[in-house]
mmCIF file of C-alpha atoms and ligand atoms in Angstrom:
data_model
loop_
_atom_site.group_PDB
_atom_site.id
_atom_site.type_symbol
_atom_site.label_atom_id
_atom_site.label_comp_id
_atom_site.label_asym_id
_atom_site.label_seq_id
_atom_site.Cartn_x
_atom_site.Cartn_y
_atom_site.Cartn_z
ATOM 1 C CA MET L 1008 0.000 0.000 0.000
ATOM 2 C CA ASN L 1009 1.498 3.310 -0.925
ATOM 3 C CA LEU L 1010 1.586 6.328 1.309
ATOM 4 C CA PHE L 1011 -1.354 8.017 -0.444
ATOM 5 C CA LEU L 1012 -3.693 5.042 0.096
ATOM 6 C CA LYS L 1013 -2.605 4.663 3.696
ATOM 7 C CA ASN L 1014 -3.337 8.328 4.363
ATOM 8 C CA ARG L 1015 -6.672 8.060 2.630
ATOM 9 C CA ASN L 1016 -7.722 5.113 4.805
ATOM 10 C CA LEU L 1017 -6.732 7.033 7.861
ATOM 11 C CA LEU L 1018 -8.746 10.018 6.665
ATOM 12 C CA VAL L 1019 -11.828 7.845 6.076
ATOM 13 C CA LEU L 1020 -11.470 6.411 9.574
ATOM 14 C CA ILE L 1021 -11.215 9.861 11.120
ATOM 15 C CA MET L 1022 -14.269 11.022 9.145
ATOM 16 C CA LEU L 1023 -16.320 8.004 10.188
ATOM 17 C CA PHE L 1024 -15.421 8.614 13.793
ATOM 18 C CA ALA L 1025 -16.341 12.299 13.536
ATOM 19 C CA VAL L 1026 -19.683 11.571 11.867
ATOM 20 C CA SER L 1027 -20.710 9.035 14.480
ATOM 21 C CA PHE L 1028 -19.702 11.490 17.191
ATOM 22 C CA ILE L 1029 -21.839 14.304 15.718
ATOM 23 C CA GLY L 1030 -24.647 11.798 15.285
ATOM 24 C CA CYS L 1031 -24.525 11.052 19.018
ATOM 25 C CA GLU L 1032 -24.604 14.688 19.915
ATOM 26 C CA ARG L 1033 -27.589 15.504 17.732
ATOM 27 C CA LYS L 1034 -29.743 12.587 18.731
ATOM 28 C CA PRO L 1035 -32.811 13.969 20.569
ATOM 29 C CA ALA L 1036 -32.936 11.684 23.570
ATOM 30 C CA GLY L 1037 -36.625 11.176 24.188
ATOM 31 C CA GLY L 1038 -37.376 14.321 22.203
ATOM 32 C CA SER L 1039 -40.139 15.034 19.756
ATOM 33 C CA THR L 1040 -39.368 11.982 17.646
ATOM 34 C CA GLY L 1041 -41.073 9.586 19.984
ATOM 35 C CA GLY L 1042 -40.774 7.585 23.155
ATOM 36 C CA ASP L 1043 -41.408 10.795 24.988
ATOM 37 C CA ASN L 1044 -43.905 9.457 27.476
ATOM 38 C CA ALA L 1045 -41.700 6.657 28.575
ATOM 39 C CA SER L 1046 -38.170 7.956 28.346
ATOM 40 C CA GLY L 1047 -38.234 11.354 30.023
ATOM 41 C CA GLY L 1048 -34.920 11.936 28.238
ATOM 42 C CA ASP L 1049 -33.688 15.245 26.858
ATOM 43 C CA GLY L 1050 -32.982 16.380 30.386
ATOM 44 C CA GLY L 1051 -36.461 15.186 31.412
ATOM 45 C CA LYS L 1052 -38.202 17.458 28.923
ATOM 46 C CA LYS L 1053 -41.697 16.629 27.751
ATOM 47 C CA THR L 1054 -42.908 17.264 24.228
ATOM 48 C CA VAL L 1055 -46.143 19.215 24.282
ATOM 49 C CA ALA L 1056 -48.128 19.920 21.121
ATOM 50 C CA PHE L 1057 -50.629 22.534 20.059
ATOM 51 C CA ALA L 1058 -53.000 21.460 17.267
ATOM 52 C CA GLN L 1059 -54.269 24.762 15.875
ATOM 53 C CA MET L 1060 -57.200 24.856 13.426
ATOM 54 C CA GLU L 1061 -55.816 27.639 11.229
ATOM 55 C CA ASN L 1062 -53.554 30.607 11.587
ATOM 56 C CA THR L 1063 -55.244 33.452 9.737
ATOM 57 C CA GLY L 1064 -56.754 36.610 11.224
ATOM 58 C CA PRO L 1065 -55.437 38.546 14.241
ATOM 59 C CA TRP L 1066 -57.303 36.466 16.862
ATOM 60 C CA ARG L 1067 -55.830 33.131 15.798
ATOM 61 C CA ILE L 1068 -52.367 34.558 15.223
ATOM 62 C CA ALA L 1069 -52.471 36.059 18.743
ATOM 63 C CA GLU L 1070 -53.527 32.678 20.150
ATOM 64 C CA SER L 1071 -50.765 30.776 18.339
ATOM 65 C CA ASN L 1072 -48.182 33.343 19.410
ATOM 66 C CA SER L 1073 -49.327 33.204 23.016
ATOM 67 C CA MET L 1074 -48.916 29.400 23.060
ATOM 68 C CA LYS L 1075 -45.489 29.589 21.407
ATOM 69 C CA GLU L 1076 -44.285 32.344 23.737
ATOM 70 C CA GLU L 1077 -45.397 30.477 26.837
ATOM 71 C CA ALA L 1078 -43.720 27.287 25.623
ATOM 72 C CA ALA L 1079 -40.535 29.288 25.047
ATOM 73 C CA LYS L 1080 -40.709 30.649 28.620
ATOM 74 C CA ARG L 1081 -40.954 27.095 29.917
ATOM 75 C CA ALA L 1082 -38.403 25.673 27.472
ATOM 76 C CA ASP L 1083 -36.450 24.156 30.358
ATOM 77 C CA LYS L 1084 -39.356 21.750 30.813
ATOM 78 C CA TYR L 1085 -40.942 21.368 27.389
ATOM 79 C CA ASN L 1086 -40.237 20.839 23.733
ATOM 80 C CA PHE L 1087 -43.038 22.412 21.697
ATOM 81 C CA VAL L 1088 -44.652 21.082 18.530
ATOM 82 C CA TYR L 1089 -47.171 23.136 16.554
ATOM 83 C CA THR L 1090 -49.511 21.944 13.814
ATOM 84 C CA ASP L 1091 -51.761 24.096 11.598
ATOM 85 C CA ALA L 1092 -54.871 22.436 10.089
ATOM 86 C CA GLN L 1093 -55.345 25.339 7.657
ATOM 87 C CA GLY L 1094 -59.075 25.615 8.227
ATOM 88 C CA THR L 1095 -59.936 21.966 7.577
ATOM 89 C CA THR L 1096 -61.409 19.769 10.308
ATOM 90 C CA ALA L 1097 -60.279 16.565 8.555
ATOM 91 C CA LYS L 1098 -56.667 17.794 8.521
ATOM 92 C CA GLN L 1099 -56.905 18.726 12.180
ATOM 93 C CA VAL L 1100 -58.065 15.188 13.025
ATOM 94 C CA SER L 1101 -55.120 13.687 11.155
ATOM 95 C CA ASP L 1102 -52.723 16.212 12.744
ATOM 96 C CA VAL L 1103 -53.812 14.962 16.169
ATOM 97 C CA GLU L 1104 -53.476 11.327 15.037
ATOM 98 C CA ASP L 1105 -49.911 12.046 13.938
ATOM 99 C CA LEU L 1106 -49.126 13.641 17.298
ATOM 100 C CA ILE L 1107 -50.435 10.548 19.070
ATOM 101 C CA ALA L 1108 -48.270 8.355 16.824
ATOM 102 C CA ARG L 1109 -45.269 10.516 17.764
ATOM 103 C CA LYS L 1110 -46.048 9.812 21.411
ATOM 104 C CA VAL L 1111 -46.033 13.432 22.554
ATOM 105 C CA SER L 1112 -46.645 13.921 26.279
ATOM 106 C CA ALA L 1113 -49.723 16.158 25.993
ATOM 107 C CA ILE L 1114 -51.874 17.821 23.342
ATOM 108 C CA PHE L 1115 -53.569 21.209 23.418
ATOM 109 C CA LEU L 1116 -56.354 21.171 20.840
ATOM 110 C CA ALA L 1117 -58.379 24.130 19.497
ATOM 111 C CA PRO L 1118 -61.099 22.078 17.736
ATOM 112 C CA ARG L 1119 -62.462 23.715 14.591
ATOM 113 C CA GLU L 1120 -65.778 21.893 14.848
ATOM 114 C CA ALA L 1121 -67.475 20.234 17.788
ATOM 115 C CA GLU L 1122 -67.954 16.877 16.016
ATOM 116 C CA GLY L 1123 -65.339 14.585 14.518
ATOM 117 C CA PHE L 1124 -62.833 14.085 17.321
ATOM 118 C CA SER L 1125 -64.303 11.200 19.341
ATOM 119 C CA SER L 1126 -62.105 8.416 17.897
ATOM 120 C CA THR L 1127 -59.074 10.686 18.258
ATOM 121 C CA PHE L 1128 -59.907 11.193 21.928
ATOM 122 C CA GLN L 1129 -60.080 7.426 22.361
ATOM 123 C CA ALA L 1130 -56.732 6.946 20.658
ATOM 124 C CA ALA L 1131 -55.129 9.585 22.883
ATOM 125 C CA LYS L 1132 -56.593 7.959 25.958
ATOM 126 C CA ALA L 1133 -55.323 4.530 24.908
ATOM 127 C CA ALA L 1134 -51.852 6.068 24.458
ATOM 128 C CA ASN L 1135 -52.136 7.786 27.848
ATOM 129 C CA ILE L 1136 -51.797 11.267 26.308
ATOM 130 C CA PRO L 1137 -53.845 13.995 28.019
ATOM 131 C CA VAL L 1138 -55.769 16.303 25.687
ATOM 132 C CA ILE L 1139 -56.701 19.796 26.873
ATOM 133 C CA LEU L 1140 -59.201 21.706 24.733
ATOM 134 C CA ILE L 1141 -58.647 25.407 24.339
ATOM 135 C CA ASP L 1142 -60.897 28.134 22.909
ATOM 136 C CA ARG L 1143 -63.687 25.921 21.484
ATOM 137 C CA GLU L 1144 -65.604 22.897 22.694
ATOM 138 C CA ALA L 1145 -65.784 19.429 21.197
ATOM 139 C CA THR L 1146 -68.388 16.765 21.800
ATOM 140 C CA GLY L 1147 -67.291 14.471 24.613
ATOM 141 C CA THR L 1148 -66.987 14.436 28.380
ATOM 142 C CA ALA L 1149 -64.403 16.325 30.405
ATOM 143 C CA GLY L 1150 -62.413 13.986 32.624
ATOM 144 C CA VAL L 1151 -63.145 11.117 30.216
ATOM 145 C CA ASP L 1152 -62.519 12.108 26.590
ATOM 146 C CA PHE L 1153 -60.354 15.123 27.387
ATOM 147 C CA VAL L 1154 -59.040 16.706 30.572
ATOM 148 C CA THR L 1155 -60.956 19.988 30.484
ATOM 149 C CA VAL L 1156 -61.838 22.886 28.177
ATOM 150 C CA ILE L 1157 -60.538 26.432 28.659
ATOM 151 C CA LYS L 1158 -62.699 29.012 26.900
ATOM 152 C CA SER L 1159 -64.854 32.105 27.118
ATOM 153 C CA ASP L 1160 -68.557 31.951 27.910
ATOM 154 C CA PHE L 1161 -69.873 32.290 24.347
ATOM 155 C CA ILE L 1162 -73.547 32.385 25.332
ATOM 156 C CA LYS L 1163 -72.787 35.283 27.643
ATOM 157 C CA GLU L 1164 -70.886 37.038 24.826
ATOM 158 C CA GLY L 1165 -74.004 36.824 22.637
ATOM 159 C CA GLN L 1166 -76.185 38.043 25.497
ATOM 160 C CA ARG L 1167 -73.923 41.014 26.159
ATOM 161 C CA ALA L 1168 -73.973 42.010 22.486
ATOM 162 C CA GLY L 1169 -77.779 41.643 22.352
ATOM 163 C CA GLU L 1170 -78.330 43.548 25.566
ATOM 164 C CA TRP L 1171 -76.102 46.400 24.397
ATOM 165 C CA LEU L 1172 -77.867 46.613 21.029
ATOM 166 C CA ALA L 1173 -81.389 46.558 22.502
ATOM 167 C CA LYS L 1174 -80.426 49.388 24.817
ATOM 168 C CA GLN L 1175 -78.855 51.511 22.073
ATOM 169 C CA THR L 1176 -81.821 51.099 19.719
ATOM 170 C CA ASN L 1177 -84.592 51.369 22.321
ATOM 171 C CA GLY L 1178 -85.591 47.831 21.456
ATOM 172 C CA LYS L 1179 -86.148 48.370 17.742
ATOM 173 C CA ALA L 1180 -83.738 47.213 15.038
ATOM 174 C CA GLY L 1181 -83.470 45.400 11.687
ATOM 175 C CA ILE L 1182 -80.478 43.182 12.378
ATOM 176 C CA VAL L 1183 -78.088 41.320 10.090
ATOM 177 C CA GLU L 1184 -76.357 38.440 11.869
ATOM 178 C CA LEU L 1185 -73.035 37.282 10.433
ATOM 179 C CA LYS L 1186 -72.360 33.885 11.929
ATOM 180 C CA GLY L 1187 -69.143 32.018 12.597
ATOM 181 C CA THR L 1188 -68.238 28.643 11.097
ATOM 182 C CA THR L 1189 -71.222 26.289 11.018
ATOM 183 C CA GLY L 1190 -70.586 23.322 13.299
ATOM 184 C CA SER L 1191 -68.389 25.251 15.728
ATOM 185 C CA SER L 1192 -69.546 25.471 19.326
ATOM 186 C CA VAL L 1193 -68.796 29.204 19.270
ATOM 187 C CA ALA L 1194 -71.207 30.031 16.430
ATOM 188 C CA ASN L 1195 -74.065 28.092 18.077
ATOM 189 C CA ASP L 1196 -73.562 29.740 21.440
ATOM 190 C CA ARG L 1197 -73.044 33.280 20.158
ATOM 191 C CA SER L 1198 -76.307 32.964 18.228
ATOM 192 C CA LYS L 1199 -78.188 31.471 21.148
ATOM 193 C CA GLY L 1200 -77.134 34.108 23.688
ATOM 194 C CA PHE L 1201 -77.951 36.932 21.282
ATOM 195 C CA MET L 1202 -81.367 35.510 20.351
ATOM 196 C CA ASP L 1203 -82.270 34.947 24.016
ATOM 197 C CA GLU L 1204 -81.559 38.573 24.743
ATOM 198 C CA ILE L 1205 -83.182 40.270 21.733
ATOM 199 C CA GLY L 1206 -86.199 37.970 22.122
ATOM 200 C CA LYS L 1207 -87.132 40.126 25.101
ATOM 201 C CA SER L 1208 -88.021 43.020 22.753
ATOM 202 C CA ALA L 1209 -90.740 42.416 20.161
ATOM 203 C CA GLU L 1210 -89.228 44.828 17.636
ATOM 204 C CA MET L 1211 -85.679 43.545 17.616
ATOM 205 C CA LYS L 1212 -85.809 41.570 14.366
ATOM 206 C CA ILE L 1213 -83.200 39.454 12.576
ATOM 207 C CA ILE L 1214 -83.751 40.274 8.896
ATOM 208 C CA ALA L 1215 -80.892 38.107 7.607
ATOM 209 C CA SER L 1216 -78.568 35.551 9.189
ATOM 210 C CA GLN L 1217 -75.730 33.830 7.344
ATOM 211 C CA ASP L 1218 -72.496 31.929 7.920
ATOM 212 C CA ALA L 1219 -69.439 34.006 6.933
ATOM 213 C CA ASN L 1220 -66.892 31.571 8.414
ATOM 214 C CA PHE L 1221 -65.259 34.066 10.809
ATOM 215 C CA THR L 1222 -63.320 35.743 7.959
ATOM 216 C CA ARG L 1223 -63.247 39.347 6.795
ATOM 217 C CA ALA L 1224 -63.459 38.479 3.085
ATOM 218 C CA GLU L 1225 -66.537 36.297 3.570
ATOM 219 C CA GLY L 1226 -68.086 38.852 5.925
ATOM 220 C CA GLN L 1227 -67.767 41.502 3.232
ATOM 221 C CA LYS L 1228 -69.129 39.282 0.452
ATOM 222 C CA VAL L 1229 -72.104 38.027 2.459
ATOM 223 C CA MET L 1230 -72.887 41.580 3.585
ATOM 224 C CA GLU L 1231 -72.790 42.874 -0.017
ATOM 225 C CA ASN L 1232 -75.471 40.356 -0.967
ATOM 226 C CA ILE L 1233 -77.616 41.151 2.050
ATOM 227 C CA ILE L 1234 -77.391 44.906 1.323
ATOM 228 C CA GLN L 1235 -78.628 44.192 -2.223
ATOM 229 C CA ALA L 1236 -81.648 42.351 -0.835
ATOM 230 C CA GLN L 1237 -82.455 44.402 2.259
ATOM 231 C CA GLY L 1238 -81.004 47.892 1.692
ATOM 232 C CA LYS L 1239 -82.271 50.473 4.159
ATOM 233 C CA ALA L 1240 -84.112 47.903 6.295
ATOM 234 C CA ILE L 1241 -80.705 47.175 7.836
ATOM 235 C CA THR L 1242 -80.168 49.225 10.982
ATOM 236 C CA ALA L 1243 -77.722 46.967 12.850
ATOM 237 C CA VAL L 1244 -75.110 44.278 12.314
ATOM 238 C CA TYR L 1245 -74.219 41.609 14.868
ATOM 239 C CA ALA L 1246 -71.115 39.736 13.741
ATOM 240 C CA HIS L 1247 -69.771 36.707 15.651
ATOM 241 C CA ASN L 1248 -66.262 38.147 15.361
ATOM 242 C CA ASP L 1249 -64.467 41.399 14.586
ATOM 243 C CA GLU L 1250 -63.054 40.222 11.254
ATOM 244 C CA MET L 1251 -66.554 39.682 9.822
ATOM 245 C CA ALA L 1252 -67.701 43.008 11.339
ATOM 246 C CA LEU L 1253 -64.842 44.800 9.574
ATOM 247 C CA GLY L 1254 -65.806 43.086 6.305
ATOM 248 C CA ALA L 1255 -69.405 44.228 6.811
ATOM 249 C CA ILE L 1256 -68.254 47.789 7.512
ATOM 250 C CA ALA L 1257 -66.349 47.821 4.201
ATOM 251 C CA ALA L 1258 -69.460 46.587 2.361
ATOM 252 C CA LEU L 1259 -71.702 49.182 4.047
ATOM 253 C CA LYS L 1260 -69.277 51.988 3.171
ATOM 254 C CA ALA L 1261 -69.044 50.825 -0.436
ATOM 255 C CA ALA L 1262 -72.858 50.918 -0.637
ATOM 256 C CA GLY L 1263 -72.888 54.509 0.615
ATOM 257 C CA MET L 1264 -74.291 53.549 4.008
ATOM 258 C CA ASN L 1265 -73.057 54.840 7.344
ATOM 259 C CA PRO L 1266 -71.676 52.108 9.651
ATOM 260 C CA GLY L 1267 -71.333 53.222 13.279
ATOM 261 C CA LYS L 1268 -74.112 55.795 12.812
ATOM 262 C CA ASP L 1269 -77.109 54.721 10.683
ATOM 263 C CA VAL L 1270 -76.152 51.078 10.993
ATOM 264 C CA LEU L 1271 -74.876 50.083 14.446
ATOM 265 C CA VAL L 1272 -72.160 47.405 14.417
ATOM 266 C CA VAL L 1273 -71.449 45.142 17.392
ATOM 267 C CA SER L 1274 -69.250 42.049 17.425
ATOM 268 C CA VAL L 1275 -66.967 39.855 19.515
ATOM 269 C CA ASP L 1276 -63.159 39.538 20.069
ATOM 270 C CA GLY L 1277 -61.634 42.966 20.773
ATOM 271 C CA GLN L 1278 -58.767 42.974 18.270
ATOM 272 C CA LYS L 1279 -56.782 46.154 17.663
ATOM 273 C CA SER L 1280 -58.314 46.984 14.270
ATOM 274 C CA ALA L 1281 -61.813 46.743 15.788
ATOM 275 C CA LEU L 1282 -60.898 49.121 18.607
ATOM 276 C CA GLN L 1283 -59.445 51.467 15.969
ATOM 277 C CA ALA L 1284 -62.727 51.281 14.019
ATOM 278 C CA ILE L 1285 -64.618 52.142 17.218
ATOM 279 C CA ILE L 1286 -62.345 55.122 17.786
ATOM 280 C CA ALA L 1287 -62.935 56.168 14.145
ATOM 281 C CA GLY L 1288 -66.716 55.982 14.768
ATOM 282 C CA GLU L 1289 -67.359 53.255 12.153
ATOM 283 C CA MET L 1290 -67.997 50.490 14.632
ATOM 284 C CA ASN L 1291 -69.790 50.678 17.979
ATOM 285 C CA ALA L 1292 -68.878 47.892 20.358
ATOM 286 C CA THR L 1293 -67.137 44.543 20.750
ATOM 287 C CA VAL L 1294 -67.327 41.958 23.516
ATOM 288 C CA GLU L 1295 -63.845 40.818 24.437
ATOM 289 C CA CYS L 1296 -62.868 37.182 23.817
ATOM 290 C CA ASN L 1297 -59.321 36.766 25.048
ATOM 291 C CA PRO L 1298 -57.042 34.773 22.698
ATOM 292 C CA ARG L 1299 -54.003 34.770 24.995
ATOM 293 C CA PHE L 1300 -54.263 31.194 26.208
ATOM 294 C CA GLY L 1301 -50.568 30.408 26.708
ATOM 295 C CA PRO L 1302 -50.172 30.978 30.488
ATOM 296 C CA ILE L 1303 -53.486 29.409 31.548
ATOM 297 C CA ALA L 1304 -53.075 26.470 29.151
ATOM 298 C CA PHE L 1305 -49.633 25.509 30.520
ATOM 299 C CA ASP L 1306 -50.683 26.169 34.149
ATOM 300 C CA THR L 1307 -53.664 23.861 33.637
ATOM 301 C CA LEU L 1308 -51.468 21.152 32.122
ATOM 302 C CA GLU L 1309 -49.077 21.358 35.078
ATOM 303 C CA LYS L 1310 -51.959 21.056 37.544
ATOM 304 C CA HIS L 1311 -53.142 17.972 35.689
ATOM 305 C CA LEU L 1312 -49.652 16.470 35.689
ATOM 306 C CA ARG L 1313 -49.439 17.066 39.465
ATOM 307 C CA GLY L 1314 -52.631 15.056 39.822
ATOM 308 C CA GLU L 1315 -54.900 17.972 40.754
ATOM 309 C CA LYS L 1316 -58.581 17.562 40.027
ATOM 310 C CA LEU L 1317 -59.754 20.075 37.414
ATOM 311 C CA PRO L 1318 -63.229 21.444 36.729
ATOM 312 C CA ALA L 1319 -64.994 20.375 33.506
ATOM 313 C CA GLN L 1320 -64.668 23.907 32.137
ATOM 314 C CA ILE L 1321 -62.342 26.805 32.881
ATOM 315 C CA ILE L 1322 -63.948 30.085 31.828
ATOM 316 C CA ASN L 1323 -61.951 33.213 30.937
ATOM 317 C CA GLU L 1324 -63.223 36.563 32.185
ATOM 318 C CA ASP L 1325 -63.782 39.053 29.379
ATOM 319 C CA ARG L 1326 -64.271 42.803 29.125
ATOM 320 C CA PHE L 1327 -66.473 44.974 26.884
ATOM 321 C CA PHE L 1328 -65.168 47.686 24.589
ATOM 322 C CA ASP L 1329 -67.088 50.634 23.163
ATOM 323 C CA ALA L 1330 -66.523 54.339 22.488
ATOM 324 C CA SER L 1331 -66.101 54.977 26.224
ATOM 325 C CA ASN L 1332 -62.923 52.864 26.629
ATOM 326 C CA ALA L 1333 -61.559 51.786 23.207
ATOM 327 C CA ALA L 1334 -58.813 54.435 23.239
ATOM 328 C CA GLN L 1335 -57.696 53.283 26.684
ATOM 329 C CA PHE L 1336 -57.170 49.667 25.565
ATOM 330 C CA VAL L 1337 -56.181 49.978 21.899
ATOM 331 C CA ASN L 1338 -52.427 49.850 22.517
ATOM 332 C CA GLU L 1339 -52.497 46.623 24.478
ATOM 333 C CA ALA L 1340 -54.771 44.958 21.889
ATOM 334 C CA TYR L 1341 -53.410 42.456 19.324
HETATM 335 O O1 GYE T 1960 -63.781 34.577 18.283
HETATM 336 C C1 GYE T 1960 -62.764 33.960 16.263
HETATM 337 C C2 GYE T 1960 -61.975 32.801 15.866
HETATM 338 O O2 GYE T 1960 -62.895 30.099 18.685
HETATM 339 C C3 GYE T 1960 -63.268 31.810 20.240
HETATM 340 O O3 GYE T 1960 -62.617 31.759 16.579
HETATM 341 C C4 GYE T 1960 -62.697 31.440 18.924
HETATM 342 C C5 GYE T 1960 -63.193 32.264 17.746
HETATM 343 C C6 GYE T 1960 -62.846 33.729 17.722
HETATM 344 O O4 GYE T 1960 -61.729 32.552 14.570
HETATM 345 O O5 GYE T 1960 -62.291 35.199 15.889
#
């Protein structure tokens, strides 16, 4: 063997040694690749996942960011995995199935629709993975199918919007209701609370009610069609979220109508652009629905892991914004 070959063999040996060494260093011991429940490796870190339904619109982006930020604050204890179902319930179901297959230690789930998750809950249970619902409900029993649900009181949100509107209009209005995604617990409850409240006044009438899927673009489109059909009969808009309200405001303006004045606009969420619209006088009120779930979600998980008994529901306290306080809160809004 000549000197060149000898040196080359030596070089190959050194390289092989180096590669296997790097390989050892990089290997995530008990990390997000599996075996997490059992191993407790990676310095004892647990892999916790958040299965988000979509990440469009300020509310959802604020929620995702809050979860990511809180995970980062607790990075000594947790690895964090995030999935985005891009607005499709079927994808969200398969996202959760994948997380179960990866053997994560716990799953936070913001279920797009109430139905469709029961077999996933069973699979998680069989794998001993706790599921905590955040922001919306899913069909099933707390303490059995999932640990608990952390959310706002959506019926109360609808009631507060209805009560405010009845007061402002002396119990007489032609109302357009823009509803959230059909099949979501939020849309049902926000409708129910509102109807219960306006039902107390004989002349509070819903003249049109349609699903606009919680988005601004759909809110605008649906509102354009309703304006064509109903015109001046519209004196108020109740939107299940601020994005749809802002879409409706754009449609009303384009039709030469006067949102905030001739047509009162009330919705739910409390995002920055809604508070700005209130300050500008184009929108009237919004019931807060807090999207910043990170701290309470992780605190709840830790209580569960310590073996504490949790209530079936954990309800966030929300505020109410109108012309009297929008300027005070606009800077802290998302
Ligand atoms: O109000 C809306 C979002 O589930 C409470 O969903 C949440 C709602 C929120 O898209 O803006």
